[in-house]
PDB file of C-alpha atoms in Angstrom:
ATOM      1  CA  MET P   2      99.988  89.617  94.815  1.00 55.00           C
ATOM      2  CA  ALA P   3     100.590  89.687  90.719  1.00 56.00           C
ATOM      3  CA  THR P   4     101.003  86.522  89.029  1.00 62.00           C
ATOM      4  CA  PRO P   5     103.737  86.223  86.611  1.00 63.00           C
ATOM      5  CA  LYS P   6     101.446  86.081  83.798  1.00 69.00           C
ATOM      6  CA  GLN P   7      99.789  89.482  85.003  1.00 66.00           C
ATOM      7  CA  VAL P   8     103.132  91.078  85.548  1.00 66.00           C
ATOM      8  CA  LEU P   9     104.477  90.157  81.889  1.00 71.00           C
ATOM      9  CA  LYS P  10     100.825  91.423  80.417  1.00 76.00           C
ATOM     10  CA  SER P  11     101.380  94.729  81.954  1.00 75.00           C
ATOM     11  CA  VAL P  12     105.127  95.184  81.249  1.00 86.00           C
ATOM     12  CA  GLY P  13     105.860  92.942  78.090  1.00 87.00           C
ATOM     13  CA  PRO P  14     105.125  96.076  75.713  1.00 90.00           C
ATOM     14  CA  LYS P  15     107.104  98.526  77.308  1.00 92.00           C
ATOM     15  CA  LEU P  16     110.169  95.780  77.395  1.00 94.00           C
ATOM     16  CA  VAL P  17     110.262  95.254  73.803  1.00 95.00           C
ATOM     17  CA  PRO P  18     112.965  98.335  73.320  1.00 96.00           C
ATOM     18  CA  PHE P  19     115.029  96.634  75.878  1.00 97.00           C
ATOM     19  CA  PHE P  20     114.821  93.268  74.157  1.00 97.00           C
ATOM     20  CA  LYS P  21     115.546  94.555  70.389  1.00 97.00           C
ATOM     21  CA  THR P  22     118.673  96.561  71.643  1.00 98.00           C
ATOM     22  CA  VAL P  23     120.014  93.382  73.499  1.00 98.00           C
ATOM     23  CA  ALA P  24     119.434  91.362  70.290  1.00 98.00           C
ATOM     24  CA  ILE P  25     121.373  94.023  68.364  1.00 97.00           C
ATOM     25  CA  TYR P  26     124.186  93.861  70.703  1.00 98.00           C
ATOM     26  CA  PHE P  27     124.694  90.058  70.376  1.00 97.00           C
ATOM     27  CA  VAL P  28     124.062  90.045  66.777  1.00 97.00           C
ATOM     28  CA  LEU P  29     127.146  92.388  66.494  1.00 96.00           C
ATOM     29  CA  PHE P  30     128.685  91.277  69.334  1.00 96.00           C
ATOM     30  CA  ILE P  31     132.034  93.848  68.994  1.00 95.00           C
ATOM     31  CA  PRO P  32     134.802  92.106  70.789  1.00 94.00           C
ATOM     32  CA  SER P  33     135.715  94.387  74.131  1.00 92.00           C
ATOM     33  CA  ASP P  34     139.290  94.486  72.873  1.00 92.00           C
ATOM     34  CA  GLN P  35     137.625  96.690  70.126  1.00 94.00           C
ATOM     35  CA  PRO P  36     136.708 100.323  71.647  1.00 95.00           C
ATOM     36  CA  SER P  37     134.807 102.505  69.934  1.00 96.00           C
ATOM     37  CA  ILE P  38     132.063 105.111  70.192  1.00 97.00           C
ATOM     38  CA  PHE P  39     129.511 102.735  68.089  1.00 97.00           C
ATOM     39  CA  ALA P  40     130.741 100.008  70.510  1.00 97.00           C
ATOM     40  CA  MET P  41     129.719 102.249  73.515  1.00 97.00           C
ATOM     41  CA  VAL P  42     126.536 103.169  71.845  1.00 97.00           C
ATOM     42  CA  ILE P  43     125.364  99.687  71.308  1.00 97.00           C
ATOM     43  CA  LYS P  44     126.390  98.274  74.877  1.00 97.00           C
ATOM     44  CA  CYS P  45     124.411 101.542  76.325  1.00 98.00           C
ATOM     45  CA  LEU P  46     121.389 100.979  74.493  1.00 98.00           C
ATOM     46  CA  PRO P  47     119.861  98.051  76.643  1.00 98.00           C
ATOM     47  CA  GLY P  48     120.436 100.291  80.021  1.00 98.00           C
ATOM     48  CA  LEU P  49     118.963 103.392  78.091  1.00 98.00           C
ATOM     49  CA  SER P  50     115.846 101.218  77.253  1.00 98.00           C
ATOM     50  CA  LEU P  51     115.421 100.483  80.814  1.00 98.00           C
ATOM     51  CA  ILE P  52     115.762 103.693  82.109  1.00 97.00           C
ATOM     52  CA  ALA P  53     112.738 104.425  79.883  1.00 97.00           C
ATOM     53  CA  PHE P  54     110.844 101.580  81.025  1.00 96.00           C
ATOM     54  CA  VAL P  55     111.316 103.134  84.795  1.00 96.00           C
ATOM     55  CA  LEU P  56     110.034 106.410  83.549  1.00 95.00           C
ATOM     56  CA  LEU P  57     107.305 105.162  82.021  1.00 92.00           C
ATOM     57  CA  HIS P  58     105.685 103.597  85.048  1.00 88.00           C
ATOM     58  CA  GLY P  59     105.577 107.117  86.651  1.00 86.00           C
ATOM     59  CA  MET P  60     108.028 109.448  88.364  1.00 89.00           C
ATOM     60  CA  SER P  61     107.860 112.634  90.575  1.00 85.00           C
ATOM     61  CA  LEU P  62     109.277 114.078  93.573  1.00 88.00           C
ATOM     62  CA  GLY P  63     106.906 112.532  95.991  1.00 88.00           C
ATOM     63  CA  GLU P  64     107.538 110.303  98.470  1.00 90.00           C
ATOM     64  CA  GLU P  65     105.466 107.127  96.720  1.00 88.00           C
ATOM     65  CA  TYR P  66     108.148 107.312  94.173  1.00 92.00           C
ATOM     66  CA  ALA P  67     111.050 107.341  95.954  1.00 94.00           C
ATOM     67  CA  TYR P  68     112.064 103.484  95.356  1.00 95.00           C
ATOM     68  CA  SER P  69     111.799 104.264  91.664  1.00 95.00           C
ATOM     69  CA  ARG P  70     113.740 107.440  91.703  1.00 96.00           C
ATOM     70  CA  ARG P  71     116.786 105.705  93.087  1.00 97.00           C
ATOM     71  CA  ILE P  72     116.488 102.838  90.812  1.00 97.00           C
ATOM     72  CA  LEU P  73     116.463 105.082  88.219  1.00 97.00           C
ATOM     73  CA  LEU P  74     119.830 107.107  89.473  1.00 97.00           C
ATOM     74  CA  GLY P  75     121.283 103.453  89.733  1.00 98.00           C
ATOM     75  CA  LEU P  76     120.691 102.624  86.249  1.00 98.00           C
ATOM     76  CA  ILE P  77     121.984 105.860  84.994  1.00 98.00           C
ATOM     77  CA  PHE P  78     125.221 105.603  86.589  1.00 98.00           C
ATOM     78  CA  SER P  79     125.243 102.283  85.372  1.00 98.00           C
ATOM     79  CA  VAL P  80     125.008 103.470  82.015  1.00 98.00           C
ATOM     80  CA  LEU P  81     127.687 105.971  82.526  1.00 98.00           C
ATOM     81  CA  GLY P  82     129.779 102.881  83.966  1.00 97.00           C
ATOM     82  CA  ASP P  83     129.006 100.657  80.730  1.00 97.00           C
ATOM     83  CA  ALA P  84     130.276 103.522  78.511  1.00 97.00           C
ATOM     84  CA  LEU P  85     133.464 104.266  80.546  1.00 97.00           C
ATOM     85  CA  LEU P  86     134.418 100.550  80.593  1.00 95.00           C
ATOM     86  CA  ILE P  87     134.665 100.386  76.878  1.00 96.00           C
ATOM     87  CA  TRP P  88     138.075 101.609  77.131  1.00 95.00           C
ATOM     88  CA  GLU P  89     141.324 100.164  79.626  1.00 91.00           C
ATOM     89  CA  ASP P  90     142.315 103.762  80.380  1.00 92.00           C
ATOM     90  CA  PHE P  91     138.746 104.559  82.373  1.00 95.00           C
ATOM     91  CA  PHE P  92     138.323 101.480  84.277  1.00 93.00           C
ATOM     92  CA  ILE P  93     138.579 103.015  87.526  1.00 93.00           C
ATOM     93  CA  HIS P  94     136.026 105.808  86.615  1.00 95.00           C
ATOM     94  CA  GLY P  95     133.801 103.186  85.242  1.00 96.00           C
ATOM     95  CA  LEU P  96     134.503 101.500  88.689  1.00 95.00           C
ATOM     96  CA  GLY P  97     133.614 104.551  90.647  1.00 96.00           C
ATOM     97  CA  SER P  98     130.384 105.032  88.429  1.00 97.00           C
ATOM     98  CA  PHE P  99     129.091 101.744  89.359  1.00 97.00           C
ATOM     99  CA  LEU P 100     130.151 101.990  93.069  1.00 97.00           C
ATOM    100  CA  ILE P 101     127.646 104.940  93.237  1.00 97.00           C
ATOM    101  CA  SER P 102     125.102 102.694  91.433  1.00 98.00           C
ATOM    102  CA  GLN P 103     125.479 100.138  93.779  1.00 98.00           C
ATOM    103  CA  ILE P 104     125.029 102.712  96.640  1.00 98.00           C
ATOM    104  CA  LEU P 105     121.723 103.830  94.963  1.00 98.00           C
ATOM    105  CA  TYR P 106     120.268 100.063  94.854  1.00 98.00           C
ATOM    106  CA  ILE P 107     121.318  99.494  98.470  1.00 98.00           C
ATOM    107  CA  SER P 108     119.129 102.673  99.420  1.00 97.00           C
ATOM    108  CA  ALA P 109     116.220 101.555  97.592  1.00 96.00           C
ATOM    109  CA  PHE P 110     116.153  97.914  98.925  1.00 96.00           C
ATOM    110  CA  GLY P 111     116.644  99.387 102.448  1.00 94.00           C
ATOM    111  CA  PHE P 112     117.738  97.390 105.489  1.00 94.00           C
ATOM    112  CA  ARG P 113     114.508  95.624 106.683  1.00 91.00           C
ATOM    113  CA  PRO P 114     114.160  93.010 107.223  1.00 91.00           C
ATOM    114  CA  PHE P 115     117.839  92.571 108.232  1.00 91.00           C
ATOM    115  CA  ASN P 116     118.190  88.736 107.774  1.00 93.00           C
ATOM    116  CA  ILE P 117     121.624  88.134 109.513  1.00 95.00           C
ATOM    117  CA  TYR P 118     121.860  84.620 108.070  1.00 95.00           C
ATOM    118  CA  VAL P 119     121.836  85.743 104.452  1.00 96.00           C
ATOM    119  CA  ALA P 120     123.989  88.407 105.379  1.00 97.00           C
ATOM    120  CA  THR P 121     126.595  85.604 106.811  1.00 97.00           C
ATOM    121  CA  VAL P 122     126.696  83.870 103.528  1.00 97.00           C
ATOM    122  CA  VAL P 123     127.457  87.030 101.542  1.00 98.00           C
ATOM    123  CA  TYR P 124     129.996  88.702 103.447  1.00 98.00           C
ATOM    124  CA  SER P 125     131.682  85.018 103.497  1.00 98.00           C
ATOM    125  CA  LEU P 126     131.788  85.072  99.553  1.00 97.00           C
ATOM    126  CA  THR P 127     132.861  88.703  99.664  1.00 98.00           C
ATOM    127  CA  ALA P 128     135.712  87.964 101.914  1.00 98.00           C
ATOM    128  CA  LEU P 129     136.887  84.750  99.471  1.00 97.00           C
ATOM    129  CA  GLY P 130     136.340  86.803  96.357  1.00 97.00           C
ATOM    130  CA  ILE P 131     138.526  89.696  97.733  1.00 97.00           C
ATOM    131  CA  TYR P 132     141.061  87.039  98.776  1.00 97.00           C
ATOM    132  CA  LEU P 133     141.361  85.521  95.550  1.00 97.00           C
ATOM    133  CA  LEU P 134     141.348  88.892  93.570  1.00 96.00           C
ATOM    134  CA  LEU P 135     143.458  91.498  95.552  1.00 96.00           C
ATOM    135  CA  PRO P 136     146.836  89.703  94.818  1.00 95.00           C
ATOM    136  CA  GLY P 137     145.907  90.560  90.782  1.00 94.00           C
ATOM    137  CA  THR P 138     145.503  93.896  91.233  1.00 94.00           C
ATOM    138  CA  SER P 139     147.529  97.345  91.635  1.00 92.00           C
ATOM    139  CA  GLY P 140     147.825 100.685  92.163  1.00 91.00           C
ATOM    140  CA  LEU P 141     144.074 102.233  93.047  1.00 92.00           C
ATOM    141  CA  VAL P 142     142.300  99.318  92.024  1.00 93.00           C
ATOM    142  CA  SER P 143     144.052  97.334  94.858  1.00 94.00           C
ATOM    143  CA  PHE P 144     141.878 100.033  97.146  1.00 94.00           C
ATOM    144  CA  GLY P 145     138.957 100.373  94.798  1.00 94.00           C
ATOM    145  CA  MET P 146     138.175  96.723  94.009  1.00 95.00           C
ATOM    146  CA  PRO P 147     137.537  95.475  97.542  1.00 96.00           C
ATOM    147  CA  VAL P 148     135.159  98.589  98.468  1.00 97.00           C
ATOM    148  CA  TYR P 149     133.392  97.920  95.341  1.00 97.00           C
ATOM    149  CA  VAL P 150     133.144  94.186  95.963  1.00 97.00           C
ATOM    150  CA  PHE P 151     131.875  95.079  99.649  1.00 98.00           C
ATOM    151  CA  LEU P 152     129.204  97.351  98.306  1.00 98.00           C
ATOM    152  CA  LEU P 153     128.176  95.215  95.417  1.00 98.00           C
ATOM    153  CA  MET P 154     127.763  92.464  97.999  1.00 98.00           C
ATOM    154  CA  THR P 155     125.694  94.384 100.425  1.00 98.00           C
ATOM    155  CA  MET P 156     123.345  95.364  97.352  1.00 98.00           C
ATOM    156  CA  VAL P 157     123.058  91.239  96.873  1.00 98.00           C
ATOM    157  CA  TRP P 158     122.504  90.974 100.631  1.00 97.00           C
ATOM    158  CA  ARG P 159     119.582  93.417 100.550  1.00 97.00           C
ATOM    159  CA  ALA P 160     118.250  92.502  97.381  1.00 96.00           C
ATOM    160  CA  VAL P 161     117.862  88.705  98.800  1.00 96.00           C
ATOM    161  CA  ALA P 162     116.648  89.833 102.349  1.00 94.00           C
ATOM    162  CA  ARG P 163     113.519  91.726 100.938  1.00 91.00           C
ATOM    163  CA  VAL P 164     112.308  88.058  99.517  1.00 91.00           C
ATOM    164  CA  GLN P 165     110.541  86.518 102.570  1.00 83.00           C
ATOM    165  CA  LEU P 166     109.343  83.371 100.862  1.00 74.00           C
ATOM    166  CA  PHE P 167     109.083  81.465 104.194  1.00 70.00           C
ATOM    167  CA  GLU P 168     106.646  84.237 105.934  1.00 67.00           C
ATOM    168  CA  GLU P 169     104.843  84.811 102.454  1.00 61.00           C
ATOM    169  CA  LEU P 170     105.807  88.308 102.550  1.00 65.00           C
ATOM    170  CA  TRP P 171     107.073  88.337  98.755  1.00 73.00           C
ATOM    171  CA  THR P 172     105.896  89.521  95.648  1.00 83.00           C
ATOM    172  CA  TRP P 173     107.101  88.763  91.851  1.00 85.00           C
ATOM    173  CA  THR P 174     108.754  92.342  91.710  1.00 88.00           C
ATOM    174  CA  LYS P 175     110.787  91.601  94.929  1.00 91.00           C
ATOM    175  CA  LEU P 176     111.903  88.369  93.485  1.00 92.00           C
ATOM    176  CA  CYS P 177     112.907  89.792  90.226  1.00 93.00           C
ATOM    177  CA  SER P 178     115.157  92.317  92.333  1.00 95.00           C
ATOM    178  CA  CYS P 179     116.307  89.462  94.220  1.00 96.00           C
ATOM    179  CA  VAL P 180     117.594  87.399  90.890  1.00 97.00           C
ATOM    180  CA  GLY P 181     118.785  90.605  89.484  1.00 97.00           C
ATOM    181  CA  GLY P 182     121.070  91.211  92.546  1.00 97.00           C
ATOM    182  CA  ILE P 183     122.525  87.644  92.416  1.00 97.00           C
ATOM    183  CA  LEU P 184     123.086  88.161  88.653  1.00 98.00           C
ATOM    184  CA  PHE P 185     124.614  91.451  88.809  1.00 98.00           C
ATOM    185  CA  ALA P 186     127.321  89.796  91.268  1.00 97.00           C
ATOM    186  CA  VAL P 187     127.472  87.067  88.712  1.00 98.00           C
ATOM    187  CA  SER P 188     128.588  89.428  85.945  1.00 97.00           C
ATOM    188  CA  ASP P 189     130.784  91.507  87.898  1.00 97.00           C
ATOM    189  CA  ALA P 190     132.406  88.295  89.403  1.00 97.00           C
ATOM    190  CA  GLY P 191     133.110  87.315  85.861  1.00 96.00           C
ATOM    191  CA  ILE P 192     134.906  90.768  85.182  1.00 95.00           C
ATOM    192  CA  GLY P 193     136.869  90.382  87.974  1.00 95.00           C
ATOM    193  CA  PHE P 194     138.031  86.990  87.532  1.00 96.00           C
ATOM    194  CA  ASN P 195     138.742  87.442  84.011  1.00 95.00           C
ATOM    195  CA  ALA P 196     140.999  90.367  84.672  1.00 93.00           C
ATOM    196  CA  PHE P 197     142.872  89.800  87.730  1.00 94.00           C
ATOM    197  CA  TYR P 198     142.759  85.718  88.249  1.00 95.00           C
ATOM    198  CA  CYS P 199     142.399  83.675  85.176  1.00 94.00           C
ATOM    199  CA  LEU P 200     140.972  84.133  81.767  1.00 93.00           C
ATOM    200  CA  ILE P 201     137.445  83.039  81.308  1.00 95.00           C
ATOM    201  CA  PRO P 202     136.344  81.580  78.066  1.00 95.00           C
ATOM    202  CA  HIS P 203     133.596  83.521  76.297  1.00 95.00           C
ATOM    203  CA  SER P 204     133.946  85.673  79.190  1.00 95.00           C
ATOM    204  CA  GLN P 205     132.304  88.526  77.064  1.00 96.00           C
ATOM    205  CA  ALA P 206     129.257  86.705  76.213  1.00 97.00           C
ATOM    206  CA  ILE P 207     128.783  85.214  80.201  1.00 97.00           C
ATOM    207  CA  ILE P 208     129.448  88.676  81.404  1.00 97.00           C
ATOM    208  CA  MET P 209     126.888  90.867  79.431  1.00 98.00           C
ATOM    209  CA  VAL P 210     124.038  88.125  79.432  1.00 98.00           C
ATOM    210  CA  SER P 211     124.112  87.871  83.258  1.00 98.00           C
ATOM    211  CA  TYR P 212     124.363  91.840  83.367  1.00 98.00           C
ATOM    212  CA  TYR P 213     121.753  92.785  81.313  1.00 98.00           C
ATOM    213  CA  ALA P 214     119.544  90.211  82.835  1.00 98.00           C
ATOM    214  CA  ALA P 215     120.585  91.651  86.558  1.00 98.00           C
ATOM    215  CA  GLN P 216     119.408  95.176  85.401  1.00 98.00           C
ATOM    216  CA  LEU P 217     115.979  93.736  83.782  1.00 97.00           C
ATOM    217  CA  GLY P 218     115.386  92.147  87.167  1.00 96.00           C
ATOM    218  CA  ILE P 219     116.147  95.129  89.167  1.00 97.00           C
ATOM    219  CA  SER P 220     114.109  97.593  86.872  1.00 96.00           C
ATOM    220  CA  LEU P 221     111.101  95.120  87.150  1.00 94.00           C
ATOM    221  CA  SER P 222     111.011  95.943  90.702  1.00 93.00           C
ATOM    222  CA  VAL P 223     109.546  99.485  90.240  1.00 94.00           C
ATOM    223  CA  VAL P 224     106.324  98.031  88.850  1.00 91.00           C
ATOM    224  CA  ASP P 225     104.264  97.636  92.002  1.00 84.00           C
ATOM    225  CA  SER P 226     106.572 100.054  94.251  1.00 82.00           C
ATOM    226  CA  LYS P 227     103.963 102.780  94.265  1.00 71.00           C
ATOM    227  CA  ALA P 228     101.306 100.328  95.387  1.00 71.00           C
ATOM    228  CA  SER P 229     103.505  98.710  97.990  1.00 75.00           C
ATOM    229  CA  TYR P 230     104.324 102.123  99.541  1.00 72.00           C
ATOM    230  CA  LEU P 231     100.704 103.176  99.680  1.00 75.00           C
ATOM    231  CA  ASP P 232      99.827  99.645 101.410  1.00 71.00           C
ATOM    232  CA  SER P 233     102.625 100.295 103.947  1.00 69.00           C
ATOM    233  CA  VAL P 234     101.498 104.004 104.676  1.00 78.00           C
ATOM    234  CA  ARG P 235      98.120 102.369 105.066  1.00 76.00           C
ATOM    235  CA  ASP P 236      99.378  99.696 107.383  1.00 69.00           C
ATOM    236  CA  ASN P 237     101.220 102.048 109.609  1.00 75.00           C
ATOM    237  CA  LYS P 238      97.858 104.312 110.149  1.00 77.00           C
ATOM    238  CA  ILE P 239      95.900 101.061 111.053  1.00 83.00           C
ATOM    239  CA  LYS P 240      98.781 100.219 113.488  1.00 72.00           C
ATOM    240  CA  LYS P 241      98.785 103.601 115.123  1.00 74.00           C
ATOM    241  CA  VAL P 242      94.725 103.922 115.391  1.00 81.00           C
ATOM    242  CA  GLN P 243      94.952 100.172 117.011  1.00 74.00           C
ATOM    243  CA  GLN P 244      97.650 101.609 119.478  1.00 75.00           C
ATOM    244  CA  TYR P 245      95.107 104.085 120.651  1.00 75.00           C
ATOM    245  CA  MET P 246      92.084 101.462 121.311  1.00 68.00           C
ATOM    246  CA  PRO P 247      91.782  99.175 124.205  1.00 60.00           C
ATOM    247  CA  SER P 248      92.218  95.277 123.402  1.00 58.00           C
ATOM    248  CA  ASP P 249      89.448  92.693 125.062  1.00 59.00           C
ATOM    249  CA  SER P 250      91.761  92.175 128.003  1.00 59.00           C
ATOM    250  CA  GLU P 251      91.902  95.816 128.562  1.00 59.00           C
ATOM    251  CA  ASP P 252      88.307  96.182 128.414  1.00 56.00           C
ATOM    252  CA  GLU P 253      87.767  93.462 130.791  1.00 60.00           C
ATOM    253  CA  SER P 254      90.234  94.881 133.269  1.00 61.00           C
ATOM    254  CA  PHE P 255      88.814  98.189 133.334  1.00 53.00           C
ATOM    255  CA  MET P 256      85.215  96.738 133.766  1.00 57.00           C
ATOM    256  CA  ASP P 257      86.600  94.288 136.612  1.00 60.00           C
ATOM    257  CA  LYS P 258      87.852  97.496 138.125  1.00 59.00           C
ATOM    258  CA  ARG P 259      84.683  99.599 137.801  1.00 57.00           C
ATOM    259  CA  VAL P 260      82.837  96.355 139.487  1.00 49.00           C
ATOM    260  CA  THR P 261      84.934  95.995 142.360  1.00 55.00           C
ATOM    261  CA  SER P 262      85.069  99.916 143.093  1.00 54.00           C
ATOM    262  CA  SER P 263      81.201  99.948 142.857  1.00 52.00           C
ATOM    263  CA  CYS P 264      81.012  96.901 145.406  1.00 52.00           C
ATOM    264  CA  TYR P 265      83.587  98.978 147.565  1.00 52.00           C
ATOM    265  CA  SER P 266      81.470 102.049 147.696  1.00 51.00           C
ATOM    266  CA  ARG P 267      78.289  99.939 148.047  1.00 54.00           C
ATOM    267  CA  ALA P 268      79.953  97.965 151.123  1.00 53.00           C
ATOM    268  CA  SER P 269      81.332 101.296 152.729  1.00 53.00           C
ATOM    269  CA  LEU P 270      78.016 102.773 152.406  1.00 46.00           C
ATOM    270  CA  CYS P 271      76.457 100.088 154.171  1.00 51.00           C
ATOM    271  CA  ASP P 272      79.077  99.981 156.787  1.00 55.00           C
ATOM    272  CA  SER P 273      78.357 103.965 157.360  1.00 52.00           C
ATOM    273  CA  THR P 274      74.669 103.343 157.853  1.00 56.00           C
ATOM    274  CA  ASN P 275      75.133 100.598 160.419  1.00 59.00           C
ATOM    275  CA  LEU P 276      77.265 102.687 162.430  1.00 49.00           C
ATOM    276  CA  LEU P 277      74.557 105.869 162.501  1.00 52.00           C
ATOM    277  CA  SER P 278      71.882 103.468 163.396  1.00 60.00           C
ATOM    278  CA  HIS P 279      73.959 101.988 166.271  1.00 55.00           C
ATOM    279  CA  ARG P 280      74.980 105.481 167.467  1.00 56.00           C
ATOM    280  CA  GLN P 281      71.423 106.323 167.077  1.00 59.00           C
ATOM    281  CA  GLN P 282      70.105 103.211 169.069  1.00 60.00           C
ATOM    282  CA  ALA P 283      72.913 104.019 172.042  1.00 53.00           C
ATOM    283  CA  HIS P 284      71.826 107.732 171.997  1.00 55.00           C
ATOM    284  CA  SER P 285      68.313 107.025 172.544  1.00 57.00           C
ATOM    285  CA  LEU P 286      69.322 104.192 175.478  1.00 50.00           C
ATOM    286  CA  SER P 287      71.251 106.825 177.271  1.00 53.00           C
ATOM    287  CA  SER P 288      68.282 109.596 177.097  1.00 53.00           C
ATOM    288  CA  MET P 289      65.807 107.361 178.402  1.00 54.00           C
ATOM    289  CA  GLN P 290      68.034 106.152 181.192  1.00 48.00           C
TER     290      GLN P 290
END
């Protein structure tokens, strides 16, 4: 398992464009109530940097890059959502773009291990969030918001469930995606509560810091995705081979059966020999008489 220092040394140079573009965004910090093409470009640059980061870690149509492809597509739809949400008139379109992004992230994270305990906590928070936000919505948002929140929190569930801390089946990259998923929910909760419940002080800064950190965490999860896939393929092959190999107990059972069968055969042979001998003696006595 790679240490944080090894991960940082490996990916650090490739993340320089991301940190520079995030710095540019917060230096300029164009208010959300002043939409423009320039504001859209500045907002989307960090996401575009993360797309380049994922591509630099390798990409192909092979099964070993299935995870990376889904994360890449999720980032692309996220950047599209960032662009659309600059203008309030395209809010529902941006929501739809992020909805597709969440589906792609869920597909990448998968549904193993299931972890019903995490699901219970996550969906309880989901129900509470929808209950608080729904009265402040109207029109298509009244339908789209609950659907999006459900998919967002499903993504959080799957990101958290991948990290099996107590079973020591975790990596730093899985931990990054876990933190990323949680921060994504924090960012979107900020958007939702600020828009449909009550105004949050410094909401834009809180939303964008947590959002960029979330996408960074999710993007970092591709670093060892190919190696993880190859390890799982190897483990599956080993399991298949072990299924066809008898265990020690099966070997002992087989040997016991052979010994028992051999003893039974010998006993049967001895009984047959004794019977034949008795018959010959009886025949000899009858002849003498």
